Coordinates of C-alpha atoms in Angstrom, one line a residue:
Chain G
M1 CA 0.0 0.0 0.0
S2 CA 1.2 3.5 -0.7
G3 CA 1.4 6.4 1.7
L4 CA -1.9 7.7 0.5
D5 CA -3.5 4.4 1.2
W6 CA -2.2 4.4 4.7
A7 CA -3.4 7.9 5.2
V8 CA -6.9 6.9 4.1
F9 CA -6.7 4.0 6.5
A10 CA -5.6 6.1 9.4
V11 CA -8.4 8.7 8.8
Y12 CA -10.9 5.8 8.9
F13 CA -9.7 4.6 12.3
G14 CA -9.4 8.1 13.7
V15 CA -12.9 9.1 12.6
V16 CA -14.5 5.9 13.8
V17 CA -13.0 6.0 17.3
G18 CA -13.4 9.8 17.7
F19 CA -17.0 9.7 16.5
A20 CA -17.8 6.7 18.7
L21 CA -16.5 8.4 21.8
W22 CA -18.2 11.7 21.1
Q23 CA -21.5 10.1 20.5
S24 CA -21.4 8.0 23.6
R25 CA -20.8 10.9 26.0
K26 CA -24.5 11.0 27.2
N27 CA -24.9 7.3 28.0
V28 CA -26.2 6.9 31.5
G29 CA -26.3 3.6 33.4
V30 CA -26.9 0.1 32.2
E31 CA -29.9 1.2 30.1
G32 CA -27.7 3.7 28.4
Y33 CA -25.0 1.2 27.8
F34 CA -27.2 -1.5 26.4
L35 CA -30.2 0.4 25.0
A36 CA -28.9 4.0 24.5
N37 CA -31.7 5.0 26.9
R38 CA -34.2 4.0 24.2
R39 CA -33.8 7.2 22.2
L40 CA -31.9 6.6 19.0
P41 CA -33.4 7.7 15.6
W42 CA -34.7 5.1 13.2
G43 CA -32.3 5.9 10.3
A44 CA -29.3 5.2 12.5
I45 CA -30.8 1.9 13.8
G46 CA -31.8 0.9 10.2
L47 CA -28.2 1.3 9.0
S48 CA -26.9 -0.5 12.1
V49 CA -29.2 -3.4 11.4
M50 CA -27.8 -3.6 7.9
A51 CA -24.2 -3.2 9.0
T52 CA -24.5 -5.9 11.6
Q53 CA -25.7 -8.4 9.0
A54 CA -23.1 -7.4 6.4
S55 CA -19.8 -8.8 7.7
A56 CA -16.5 -8.6 5.8
I57 CA -17.1 -12.1 4.4
T58 CA -20.4 -10.8 3.0
F59 CA -18.4 -8.2 1.1
I60 CA -15.6 -10.3 -0.1
G61 CA -17.1 -13.8 -0.1
T62 CA -20.3 -12.9 -1.9
T63 CA -18.4 -11.2 -4.8
G64 CA -16.3 -14.3 -5.2
Q65 CA -19.3 -16.5 -5.2
A66 CA -20.9 -14.4 -8.0
F67 CA -17.6 -14.6 -9.9
D68 CA -18.0 -18.4 -9.9
D69 CA -21.8 -18.9 -10.0
G70 CA -23.5 -15.6 -11.0
M71 CA -26.3 -13.8 -9.3
E72 CA -28.3 -16.9 -8.0
F73 CA -27.4 -16.1 -4.3
I74 CA -29.8 -13.1 -4.4
Q75 CA -32.7 -15.6 -4.0
V76 CA -31.8 -16.2 -0.3
Y77 CA -32.4 -12.5 0.3
L78 CA -35.7 -12.2 -1.5
P79 CA -38.0 -13.0 1.5
Q80 CA -36.3 -10.4 3.8
P81 CA -38.8 -7.6 3.0
I82 CA -41.7 -9.9 4.0
V83 CA -39.8 -10.9 7.1
M84 CA -39.6 -7.3 8.1
I85 CA -43.4 -6.9 7.9
L86 CA -43.8 -9.9 10.2
L87 CA -41.3 -8.5 12.6
C88 CA -43.0 -5.1 12.6
V89 CA -46.5 -6.7 13.2
V90 CA -45.7 -9.5 15.6
F91 CA -42.2 -9.5 17.1
V92 CA -41.4 -5.8 17.7
P93 CA -44.6 -4.9 19.6
F94 CA -44.0 -7.8 22.0
F95 CA -40.4 -6.9 22.6
Y96 CA -40.8 -3.2 22.7
R97 CA -43.8 -3.1 25.1
A98 CA -42.2 -5.6 27.5
K99 CA -39.4 -3.1 28.2
I100 CA -36.8 -5.8 28.1
F101 CA -33.0 -5.7 27.6
T102 CA -32.6 -9.1 25.8
A103 CA -34.9 -11.1 23.6
Y104 CA -34.5 -14.1 26.0
E105 CA -35.6 -12.0 28.9
Y106 CA -39.1 -11.9 27.3
L107 CA -39.2 -15.8 27.4
E108 CA -39.1 -15.8 31.2
T109 CA -42.0 -13.4 31.4
R110 CA -43.9 -15.5 29.0
F111 CA -42.7 -19.0 30.0
D112 CA -40.1 -19.7 32.7
A113 CA -36.5 -19.2 33.7
K114 CA -35.1 -22.4 32.3
T115 CA -36.4 -21.6 28.8
R116 CA -34.8 -18.1 29.0
S117 CA -31.5 -19.5 30.3
L118 CA -31.2 -22.2 27.7
T119 CA -32.0 -19.9 24.7
S120 CA -29.6 -17.3 26.0
L121 CA -26.9 -19.9 26.6
L122 CA -27.3 -21.2 23.0
F123 CA -26.9 -17.6 21.8
L124 CA -23.8 -17.0 23.9
V125 CA -22.1 -20.2 22.7
S126 CA -22.8 -19.7 19.0
R127 CA -22.3 -15.9 18.8
G128 CA -19.2 -16.1 20.9
L129 CA -17.6 -18.4 18.4
A130 CA -19.1 -16.5 15.5
A131 CA -17.5 -13.3 16.8
G132 CA -14.1 -15.0 16.4
I133 CA -14.8 -16.0 12.9
V134 CA -16.0 -12.5 12.0
L135 CA -12.4 -11.4 12.9
Y136 CA -10.5 -14.3 11.6
A137 CA -12.1 -14.5 8.1
P138 CA -11.0 -11.1 6.8
A139 CA -7.7 -11.2 8.6
I140 CA -6.6 -14.4 6.9
V141 CA -7.7 -13.0 3.5
L142 CA -5.7 -9.8 4.1
S143 CA -2.7 -11.7 5.3
V144 CA -2.6 -13.6 2.0
I145 CA -3.4 -10.7 -0.3
M146 CA -1.6 -7.9 1.5
G147 CA 1.2 -9.9 3.1
W148 CA 0.1 -8.7 6.6
D149 CA 0.6 -10.8 9.7
E150 CA -2.9 -12.1 10.4
R151 CA -2.3 -11.9 14.2
I152 CA -1.6 -8.2 13.9
T153 CA -4.7 -7.6 11.8
I154 CA -6.9 -9.5 14.3
L155 CA -5.4 -7.7 17.2
I156 CA -5.8 -4.2 15.6
M157 CA -9.4 -4.8 14.6
G158 CA -10.2 -6.5 17.9
A159 CA -8.5 -3.9 20.1
I160 CA -10.1 -0.9 18.5
T161 CA -13.5 -2.5 18.4
I162 CA -13.2 -3.5 22.1
L163 CA -12.1 0.0 23.0
Y164 CA -15.0 2.0 21.5
T165 CA -17.6 -0.7 22.4
M166 CA -16.5 -0.7 26.1
A167 CA -16.3 3.0 26.3
G168 CA -19.5 3.9 24.5
G169 CA -21.8 0.9 24.6
I170 CA -24.6 0.5 22.1
T171 CA -24.7 4.2 21.2
A172 CA -21.1 4.1 20.1
V173 CA -21.7 0.9 18.2
I174 CA -24.8 2.1 16.3
W175 CA -23.2 5.4 15.3
T176 CA -20.0 3.8 14.2
D177 CA -22.1 1.3 12.3
V178 CA -23.7 4.3 10.5
I179 CA -20.3 5.5 9.3
Q180 CA -19.2 2.0 8.5
M181 CA -22.3 1.2 6.5
L182 CA -22.0 4.5 4.6
M183 CA -18.4 3.6 3.8
M184 CA -19.6 0.2 2.5
F185 CA -22.1 2.0 0.2
V186 CA -19.2 4.2 -1.1
G187 CA -17.0 1.1 -1.4
I188 CA -19.6 -0.8 -3.5
A189 CA -20.2 2.2 -5.8
A190 CA -16.4 2.8 -6.1
A191 CA -15.9 -0.9 -7.0
L192 CA -18.5 -0.8 -9.7
V193 CA -17.1 2.4 -11.2
I194 CA -13.5 1.2 -11.0
L195 CA -14.4 -2.2 -12.6
F196 CA -16.0 -0.5 -15.6
G197 CA -13.0 1.8 -15.7
T198 CA -10.5 -1.0 -15.9
L199 CA -12.2 -2.8 -18.8
P200 CA -10.8 -2.2 -22.3
A201 CA -11.9 1.1 -23.8
E202 CA -13.9 -0.5 -26.6
V203 CA -16.0 -2.6 -24.2
G204 CA -19.2 -0.8 -23.3
V205 CA -22.0 -1.5 -20.8
G206 CA -24.0 -3.5 -23.4
D207 CA -21.0 -5.6 -24.1
V208 CA -20.5 -6.4 -20.4
V209 CA -24.1 -7.5 -20.0
Y210 CA -23.8 -9.6 -23.2
I211 CA -20.6 -11.4 -22.1
G212 CA -22.1 -12.1 -18.7
G213 CA -25.2 -13.4 -20.4
I214 CA -23.4 -15.8 -22.6
Q215 CA -22.5 -17.9 -19.5
D216 CA -25.9 -17.1 -17.9
M217 CA -24.2 -15.2 -15.1
W218 CA -27.1 -12.8 -14.7
S219 CA -29.5 -15.6 -13.9
S220 CA -31.1 -14.6 -10.7
I221 CA -34.3 -16.7 -10.4
D222 CA -34.4 -20.5 -10.6
W223 CA -38.0 -21.8 -10.6
S224 CA -37.1 -25.5 -10.3
W225 CA -38.2 -27.4 -7.2
D226 CA -35.1 -29.0 -5.7
P227 CA -34.9 -29.0 -1.9
T228 CA -31.2 -30.1 -2.1
N229 CA -30.4 -26.9 -4.0
T230 CA -30.0 -23.8 -1.8
Y231 CA -30.2 -21.4 -4.7
T232 CA -33.8 -21.8 -6.0
I233 CA -36.7 -19.4 -5.5
W234 CA -38.4 -22.0 -3.3
S235 CA -35.4 -22.6 -1.1
G236 CA -35.0 -18.9 -0.8
M237 CA -38.6 -18.0 -0.2
I238 CA -39.3 -20.8 2.3
G239 CA -35.9 -21.7 3.9
G240 CA -34.5 -18.2 3.6
F241 CA -37.7 -16.8 5.1
F242 CA -37.4 -18.9 8.3
L243 CA -33.6 -18.2 8.5
A244 CA -34.1 -14.4 8.2
L245 CA -37.0 -14.5 10.7
A246 CA -34.8 -16.4 13.2
Y247 CA -31.9 -14.0 12.7
F248 CA -33.7 -10.7 12.8
G249 CA -36.4 -11.8 15.3
T250 CA -34.5 -13.9 17.9
D251 CA -30.8 -13.1 17.7
Q252 CA -29.9 -10.6 20.4
S253 CA -27.4 -8.9 18.1
Q254 CA -30.3 -7.7 15.9
V255 CA -33.1 -7.5 18.5
Q256 CA -30.9 -5.2 20.7
R257 CA -30.7 -2.7 17.8
Y258 CA -34.5 -2.1 17.5
L259 CA -34.9 -2.0 21.2
T260 CA -32.9 1.3 21.2
A261 CA -35.5 3.2 19.3
K262 CA -37.4 6.0 20.9
S263 CA -40.7 4.6 20.0
L264 CA -42.4 1.5 18.5
R265 CA -42.9 3.5 15.4
S266 CA -39.1 4.2 15.1
S267 CA -38.4 0.5 15.7
R268 CA -40.7 -0.4 12.8
L269 CA -39.3 2.3 10.5
S270 CA -35.8 1.0 11.0
L271 CA -36.8 -2.4 9.8
I272 CA -38.9 -1.1 6.9
F273 CA -35.8 0.9 5.9
N274 CA -34.0 -2.5 5.6
A275 CA -36.9 -4.0 3.7
F276 CA -36.4 -1.6 0.9
L277 CA -32.6 -1.2 0.9
K278 CA -31.2 -4.7 1.5
L279 CA -32.1 -6.2 -1.9
P280 CA -30.6 -3.5 -4.0
M281 CA -27.4 -3.6 -1.9
Q282 CA -27.1 -7.3 -2.3
F283 CA -27.7 -7.0 -6.0
A284 CA -24.9 -4.5 -6.3
I285 CA -22.5 -6.6 -4.4
L286 CA -23.2 -9.7 -6.6
S287 CA -22.9 -7.5 -9.7
I288 CA -19.3 -6.8 -8.7
G289 CA -18.7 -10.5 -8.9
V290 CA -20.2 -10.8 -12.3
L291 CA -18.3 -7.8 -13.5
L292 CA -15.1 -9.4 -12.3
F293 CA -16.0 -12.5 -14.3
V294 CA -16.3 -10.2 -17.4
F295 CA -13.2 -8.3 -16.5
Y296 CA -11.1 -11.5 -16.5
H297 CA -12.1 -12.2 -20.0
F298 CA -9.7 -9.5 -21.0
E299 CA -7.1 -9.7 -18.2
R300 CA -5.5 -13.0 -17.4
P301 CA -6.6 -14.2 -13.9
P302 CA -4.5 -16.6 -11.8
L303 CA -5.8 -20.2 -11.8
L304 CA -6.5 -19.8 -8.1
F305 CA -6.6 -16.4 -6.3
N306 CA -5.4 -17.6 -2.9
S307 CA -1.6 -17.3 -3.4
A308 CA -0.9 -19.1 0.0
E309 CA -2.8 -22.2 -1.2
V310 CA -1.0 -22.0 -4.6
T311 CA 2.4 -21.8 -2.9
M312 CA 1.5 -24.7 -0.7
V313 CA 0.5 -26.9 -3.7
H314 CA 3.6 -25.8 -5.7
E315 CA 5.7 -27.2 -2.8
S316 CA 3.8 -30.4 -2.5
E317 CA 4.2 -33.6 -4.5
R318 CA 1.3 -32.6 -6.7
G319 CA 3.1 -29.3 -7.6
E320 CA 4.1 -30.4 -11.1
E321 CA 0.5 -31.4 -11.9
F322 CA -0.7 -28.0 -10.7
R323 CA 1.8 -26.2 -12.8
L324 CA 0.6 -28.0 -15.9
L325 CA -3.0 -26.9 -15.0
E326 CA -1.7 -23.3 -14.8
L327 CA -0.1 -23.5 -18.2
E328 CA -3.2 -24.9 -19.8
H329 CA -5.3 -22.3 -18.0
G330 CA -3.2 -19.6 -19.5
D331 CA -3.5 -21.0 -23.0
V332 CA -7.2 -21.5 -22.9
H333 CA -7.6 -18.0 -21.4
S334 CA -5.7 -16.5 -24.4
L335 CA -8.0 -18.3 -26.8
R336 CA -11.1 -17.1 -24.9
R337 CA -9.8 -13.5 -24.9
T338 CA -9.3 -13.5 -28.6
A339 CA -12.6 -15.1 -29.3
T340 CA -14.4 -12.6 -27.0
L341 CA -12.9 -9.6 -28.8
E342 CA -13.9 -11.2 -32.2
L343 CA -17.4 -11.8 -30.8
L344 CA -17.7 -8.1 -29.8
D345 CA -16.5 -7.0 -33.3
A346 CA -18.9 -9.4 -35.0
R347 CA -21.8 -8.2 -32.8
R348 CA -21.1 -4.6 -33.8
D349 CA -21.1 -5.6 -37.4
G350 CA -24.3 -7.5 -37.1
E351 CA -22.8 -10.8 -38.1
D352 CA -23.9 -14.3 -37.0
L353 CA -22.6 -14.9 -33.5
S354 CA -23.5 -18.5 -32.8
G355 CA -20.1 -20.0 -33.9
L356 CA -18.1 -17.6 -31.7
Q357 CA -20.5 -18.0 -28.8
Q358 CA -20.1 -21.8 -29.0
R359 CA -16.3 -21.5 -28.9
I360 CA -16.4 -19.1 -26.0
G361 CA -18.8 -21.5 -24.2
Q362 CA -16.3 -24.3 -24.7
Y363 CA -13.4 -22.2 -23.4
D364 CA -15.4 -21.1 -20.4
G365 CA -16.3 -24.8 -19.7
Q366 CA -12.6 -25.7 -19.9
L367 CA -11.6 -22.8 -17.6
R368 CA -14.2 -23.8 -15.0
G369 CA -13.1 -27.4 -15.2
L370 CA -9.4 -26.4 -14.7
R371 CA -10.4 -24.3 -11.7
Q372 CA -12.3 -27.2 -10.2
D373 CA -9.4 -29.5 -10.8
A374 CA -7.1 -27.0 -9.1
K375 CA -9.4 -26.7 -6.1
A376 CA -9.5 -30.5 -5.9
I377 CA -5.7 -30.6 -5.7
V378 CA -5.8 -27.9 -3.0
S379 CA -8.3 -29.9 -1.0
D380 CA -6.2 -33.0 -1.4
V381 CA -3.0 -31.3 -0.3
R382 CA -4.5 -29.2 2.5
G383 CA -7.0 -31.7 3.8
V384 CA -9.8 -29.1 3.8
S385 CA -11.8 -27.7 0.9
S386 CA -10.4 -24.6 -0.9
N387 CA -12.0 -21.3 0.0
D388 CA -10.7 -19.5 -3.1
V389 CA -14.0 -17.5 -3.6
N390 CA -13.0 -15.2 -0.7
Y391 CA -9.8 -14.1 -2.5
V392 CA -11.2 -13.1 -5.9
F393 CA -12.2 -9.5 -5.0
P394 CA -9.3 -8.6 -2.7
S395 CA -6.9 -10.0 -5.3
Y396 CA -8.4 -7.7 -7.9
L397 CA -8.2 -4.7 -5.5
V398 CA -4.5 -5.2 -4.9
R399 CA -3.6 -5.7 -8.6
Y400 CA -5.8 -3.1 -10.3
V401 CA -7.1 -0.4 -8.0
P402 CA -5.2 3.0 -7.8
A403 CA -3.5 4.4 -4.7
G404 CA -5.9 6.0 -2.2
I405 CA -8.8 3.9 -3.4
L406 CA -7.1 0.7 -2.3
G407 CA -6.7 2.2 1.2
L408 CA -10.4 3.0 1.1
M409 CA -11.4 -0.5 0.0
I410 CA -9.3 -2.2 2.6
A411 CA -10.8 0.2 5.2
V412 CA -14.3 -0.9 3.9
I413 CA -13.4 -4.5 4.6
F414 CA -12.3 -3.5 8.1
A415 CA -15.5 -1.5 8.5
A416 CA -17.6 -4.5 7.5
A417 CA -15.8 -6.7 10.1
M418 CA -15.8 -4.2 12.9
S419 CA -19.5 -3.2 12.4
S420 CA -20.5 -6.9 12.9
L421 CA -18.1 -7.5 15.8
D422 CA -19.1 -4.5 17.8
S423 CA -22.8 -5.5 17.6
E424 CA -22.0 -9.0 18.7
L425 CA -19.9 -7.7 21.6
T426 CA -22.7 -5.6 23.0
A427 CA -25.2 -8.4 22.4
L428 CA -23.0 -11.0 24.1
S429 CA -22.4 -8.6 27.0
S430 CA -26.1 -7.8 27.5
A431 CA -27.1 -11.5 27.5
T432 CA -24.3 -12.3 30.0
V433 CA -25.1 -9.6 32.4
I434 CA -28.9 -9.4 32.1
D435 CA -29.8 -13.1 31.6
F436 CA -27.2 -14.6 33.9
Y437 CA -25.3 -12.2 36.2
R438 CA -28.1 -10.0 37.2
R439 CA -30.6 -12.9 37.2
Y440 CA -28.7 -15.5 39.2
F441 CA -25.6 -14.0 40.8
R442 CA -26.1 -10.4 41.9
T443 CA -29.7 -9.3 42.0
G444 CA -30.5 -5.9 43.3
A445 CA -27.0 -4.3 43.0
S446 CA -26.5 -0.7 42.0
D447 CA -26.7 0.5 38.4
A448 CA -23.1 1.6 38.6
H449 CA -22.1 -1.9 39.6
Y450 CA -23.9 -3.5 36.6
L451 CA -22.4 -0.9 34.3
T452 CA -18.9 -1.8 35.4
V453 CA -19.7 -5.5 35.0
S454 CA -21.2 -4.9 31.6
R455 CA -17.9 -3.2 30.5
I456 CA -15.9 -6.1 31.9
A457 CA -18.2 -8.6 30.0
T458 CA -17.7 -6.6 26.8
F459 CA -13.9 -6.8 27.4
F460 CA -14.1 -10.5 28.1
W461 CA -16.1 -11.3 25.0
G462 CA -13.7 -9.2 22.9
L463 CA -10.8 -11.1 24.2
F464 CA -12.6 -14.4 23.6
A465 CA -13.3 -13.4 20.0
C466 CA -9.6 -12.5 19.5
A467 CA -8.5 -15.8 21.0
V468 CA -10.9 -17.8 18.8
A469 CA -9.7 -15.8 15.8
L470 CA -6.0 -16.3 16.7
Y471 CA -6.5 -20.1 17.0
A472 CA -9.1 -20.5 14.3
G473 CA -6.6 -21.7 11.8
R474 CA -5.7 -24.6 14.0
L475 CA -9.4 -25.4 14.7
G476 CA -9.9 -26.5 11.1
S477 CA -13.1 -28.6 10.7
L478 CA -14.2 -27.7 14.2
L479 CA -15.2 -24.3 12.9
E480 CA -17.3 -25.9 10.2
A481 CA -18.9 -28.0 13.0
V482 CA -19.6 -24.9 14.9
N483 CA -21.4 -23.4 11.9
Q484 CA -23.4 -26.5 11.5
V485 CA -24.4 -26.6 15.2
G486 CA -25.6 -23.0 14.7
S487 CA -27.9 -24.0 11.9
F488 CA -29.2 -26.9 14.1
F489 CA -30.8 -24.6 16.7
Y490 CA -31.5 -21.4 14.9
G491 CA -34.9 -22.6 13.6
S492 CA -35.7 -24.2 17.0
L493 CA -35.0 -20.9 18.7
L494 CA -37.5 -19.2 16.3
G495 CA -40.0 -21.9 17.1
V496 CA -39.9 -21.0 20.8
F497 CA -40.6 -17.3 20.1
L498 CA -43.4 -18.2 17.7
L499 CA -44.9 -20.5 20.3
A500 CA -44.8 -17.6 22.8
F501 CA -46.5 -15.2 20.4
M502 CA -49.0 -17.4 18.7
V503 CA -50.0 -20.2 21.1
K504 CA -51.7 -18.7 24.1
K505 CA -51.9 -21.9 26.1
A506 CA -48.3 -22.8 25.6
D507 CA -46.3 -23.1 28.9
G508 CA -42.7 -23.3 29.9
N509 CA -42.4 -27.0 30.0
G510 CA -43.9 -27.3 26.5
A511 CA -41.5 -24.6 25.2
F512 CA -38.5 -26.3 26.8
M513 CA -39.4 -29.8 25.5
G514 CA -40.3 -28.3 22.1
L515 CA -36.9 -26.6 21.9
L516 CA -35.1 -29.9 22.6
A517 CA -37.3 -31.8 20.2
G518 CA -36.7 -29.1 17.5
M519 CA -32.9 -29.4 17.7
L520 CA -33.2 -33.2 17.7
A521 CA -35.4 -33.1 14.6
V522 CA -33.0 -30.9 12.8
F523 CA -30.1 -33.2 13.7
V524 CA -32.0 -36.3 12.4
V525 CA -32.9 -34.5 9.2
S526 CA -29.3 -33.3 8.6
V527 CA -27.9 -36.8 8.9
T528 CA -30.6 -38.7 7.1
T529 CA -31.3 -36.3 4.1
D530 CA -29.4 -34.0 1.9
I531 CA -31.8 -31.1 1.8
S532 CA -30.4 -27.6 1.8
Y533 CA -29.4 -26.2 5.2
L534 CA -32.0 -23.4 4.7
Y535 CA -34.8 -26.0 5.3
Y536 CA -33.3 -26.9 8.7
N537 CA -34.8 -23.7 10.0
V538 CA -38.3 -24.7 8.8
V539 CA -38.0 -28.2 10.4
G540 CA -36.7 -26.7 13.7
A541 CA -39.4 -24.0 14.0
L542 CA -42.3 -26.2 13.0
T543 CA -41.2 -29.1 15.3
V544 CA -41.0 -26.7 18.3
L545 CA -44.5 -25.3 17.5
A546 CA -46.0 -28.8 17.2
V547 CA -44.2 -30.5 20.1
G548 CA -44.5 -27.3 22.3
T549 CA -48.2 -27.1 21.7
L550 CA -48.8 -30.8 22.3
M551 CA -46.7 -30.9 25.5
S552 CA -48.4 -27.8 26.9
R553 CA -51.8 -29.4 26.3
L554 CA -50.6 -32.6 28.1
S555 CA -49.2 -30.6 31.0
P556 CA -50.8 -31.3 34.4
H557 CA -51.2 -27.5 34.8
A558 CA -53.1 -27.2 31.6
P559 CA -56.8 -26.0 32.1
Chain Q
M1 CA -32.1 11.1 10.8
G2 CA -31.4 13.3 13.8
D3 CA -28.8 13.4 16.4
V4 CA -29.2 11.6 19.8
D5 CA -29.3 15.0 21.5
S6 CA -32.2 16.2 19.4
E7 CA -34.4 13.3 20.2
G8 CA -37.4 13.4 22.5
P9 CA -37.6 12.2 26.1
V10 CA -37.4 8.6 27.0
G11 CA -40.7 6.7 26.7
E12 CA -42.5 9.3 24.7
P13 CA -46.0 8.1 23.7
E14 CA -46.2 5.8 20.7
D15 CA -47.5 7.5 17.6
E16 CA -49.0 4.5 15.9
N17 CA -51.8 6.3 14.0
G18 CA -51.6 8.8 11.2
A19 CA -49.4 9.1 8.2
I20 CA -46.1 7.3 7.9
G21 CA -44.1 9.6 5.6
P22 CA -45.8 9.5 2.2
F23 CA -48.0 6.5 3.3
P24 CA -51.5 7.1 4.9
S25 CA -51.1 4.3 7.4
W26 CA -49.0 1.2 8.4
G27 CA -51.2 -1.0 6.3
W28 CA -50.1 1.0 3.2
V29 CA -46.5 0.6 4.3
Y30 CA -46.8 -3.1 4.6
G31 CA -48.8 -3.4 1.3
S32 CA -46.0 -1.4 -0.4
V33 CA -43.4 -3.8 0.9
V34 CA -45.4 -6.8 -0.4
V35 CA -45.8 -5.1 -3.8
Y36 CA -42.0 -4.2 -3.8
T37 CA -41.1 -7.9 -3.1
I38 CA -43.4 -9.2 -5.9
L39 CA -42.0 -6.5 -8.3
A40 CA -38.4 -7.5 -7.3
I41 CA -39.1 -11.2 -8.1
V42 CA -40.8 -10.3 -11.4
L43 CA -37.9 -7.9 -12.4
L44 CA -35.3 -10.5 -11.5
H45 CA -37.1 -13.0 -13.6
V46 CA -37.3 -10.6 -16.5
F47 CA -33.6 -9.8 -15.9
T48 CA -32.8 -13.6 -15.9
V49 CA -34.7 -14.2 -19.2
T50 CA -33.7 -11.0 -21.0
F51 CA -30.0 -11.3 -20.3
D52 CA -29.7 -15.0 -21.0
Y53 CA -27.6 -15.1 -24.1
S54 CA -26.4 -18.6 -23.7
L55 CA -26.9 -21.0 -26.6
P56 CA -29.9 -23.3 -26.3

C-alpha cells in the first residue's frame, strides 16, 4: 500500500474512534450502555441493522461467489422484505412493550427461567464463536493478499472495536455502524465504477451485459423445485424466510438494535428501511462478482486467487501437476480473450454470433473445469476444501485499484468486520449480564455496579473473539462443525418465540421440551437427508411449534 | 435522521396512528413492501430471461 492508502486507512480509524467516543458521552447507566436510553433515531438503527448483518465475508465472499456462479445467491435475500413486515407486526410490539434488555428475557415473562436461560446460553455459545470467525475470516484473506501478519490484523481490529464498544456501549456501536455502512455503500459504488474503468476502452455497458449473459451469469431466479439446492426461488422464499425471521427476530445482536428506538414507530421504521434497501445492496455486491467475471475475459486471472494455497500446492508432491494446469489455464484464457474480442466486433457488425459463442462457451467450460481440478488438488494437499472465492475480489483490488482507493477499499473490509463484531460484543455482553449475572448471581446491585460488570463482560467477549480468531486456523473442521451446530438450533429458537407469540396456552415445559425436540429433529434431518441447510430452520421451527403445543396441552397444569 | 441530543424524552408516547411519511397508514407501508417484493421477483425473472444469451 502507498502512503496515500495508509493515510486513508488512518483517517478511517481516527474518525470511527473519535465519533464513537463523542456520540457516547451521554450514555447513562446500564440502560444507556445496552439500549442508548431508548432514544436513537430510526435511520441510524436501520443502517446499524444492515451493517451488523453485512460482515467482511459478505463483502468479499459474496463477490467471489458471484464470480464463480453468477447472481443466484440473491434468492436467499428475497424473503427479507416480507420478514420485516412480520417482525413489525408480531415481534417488535411484544419486545418493545415488554421493556426488556434481551430477547431471551421476554421468554421468562412468557414461559419460565429455564427456557430463557437455555435460549440465552445457546446464543452466547454460537455468537461467541461466530465473533471470532468475524475477525478471523478477513484477517486471513488480508494476510494472503496484502502480506500482513494475520495476528496483527486480528489484534488491531479487535483492540479498536473493544475500545470503543467498552467506552460507548450501544450508542457508540450504532453510530459507528452508520459511518461504516455509509463507507460500504461508497465502497460498493467505487468498486463498480473502477471495474468499468479497468475494462478495455472499446467494451461498453452493453458488451458487459452480453458477455455475462453468454454464460448465464445474470440468472437470478431458478424456478425449479429441488430442496437439495440452496439457490432456487423456493429454497430462498421458504428456507430463507425462516432463516431471516430467526436471525432478525430472535438473535440478540439484531433485537438489541431495534430496542434502542425512541418509540415503537421508530423500531418499525428501522426495519422497513431495511426491507427496501437490502435487496438493491445485495444485487450491487453480486454484480461486482459478475463484472469481475467479465473483466477477467480481458485480463489473465490466476488459476486460483489464494496465493498461499498456490504456494503450498507448488511445494507439494502434486506441484508439477498443478503447474501443468496453470499453463493450460493460460493457453485457454488467451483463446477465450481472442474469441471474446472477435465476438464483440462481430456483434457490432451484425454478423452471425453462434459459432463464436459456442467457442467461448467451450473455453469457459474448460476454464471452469481447470479451476475445479485445481481446487480439488488444493483440497487433497490441505486436507480441507479450498476457500478461493474469498480471495477473488481482494486480489483484484491489490492488482488493479489505484492508490488511495485501495486504502479506502481495505478500510471498507475492516469496517464490515468491525461493524459486525461491535454489535456481537454488545449483544453478548447484554445476554451475559442481564440473563445470567443479574438474574442468578447479583440481584439488586446498583446501576453503577452493573455498568462496570457490563464493560468487563464486553472486554471478556472481545478477548474471547480475538482468542478464537487467533487459534481459528488450528481449529480446522471444528469451525465448520460450529457453523453446522448453529444451523441446528436457529430454527428451533425461532419456534420457541413463535410458540410464545402465537399459542396462548403454551407453557414453559412445553416450550422447553419443544426446543429440545426441534434441535433433535434438525439433527436427524441433517444426517438422514441431503436437503439444503436453509430448510433446517423450517424443520426446527415447525417441530417446536408442534411439540411445544402438544406438551403444553398434556401438561398437568393445563386447564 | 437526527442526532441523539435532538431526540425526545425517553418513553415518549407511541405514535401509531396517522401518516407514515408518504403513506397514509402502516397498512399502506406493509402493502407497499409486499408489492415491492413481488416486483423484485418479477424484475429479477425478466432480468434472468432477457440477459440469458447462452446457446440453447
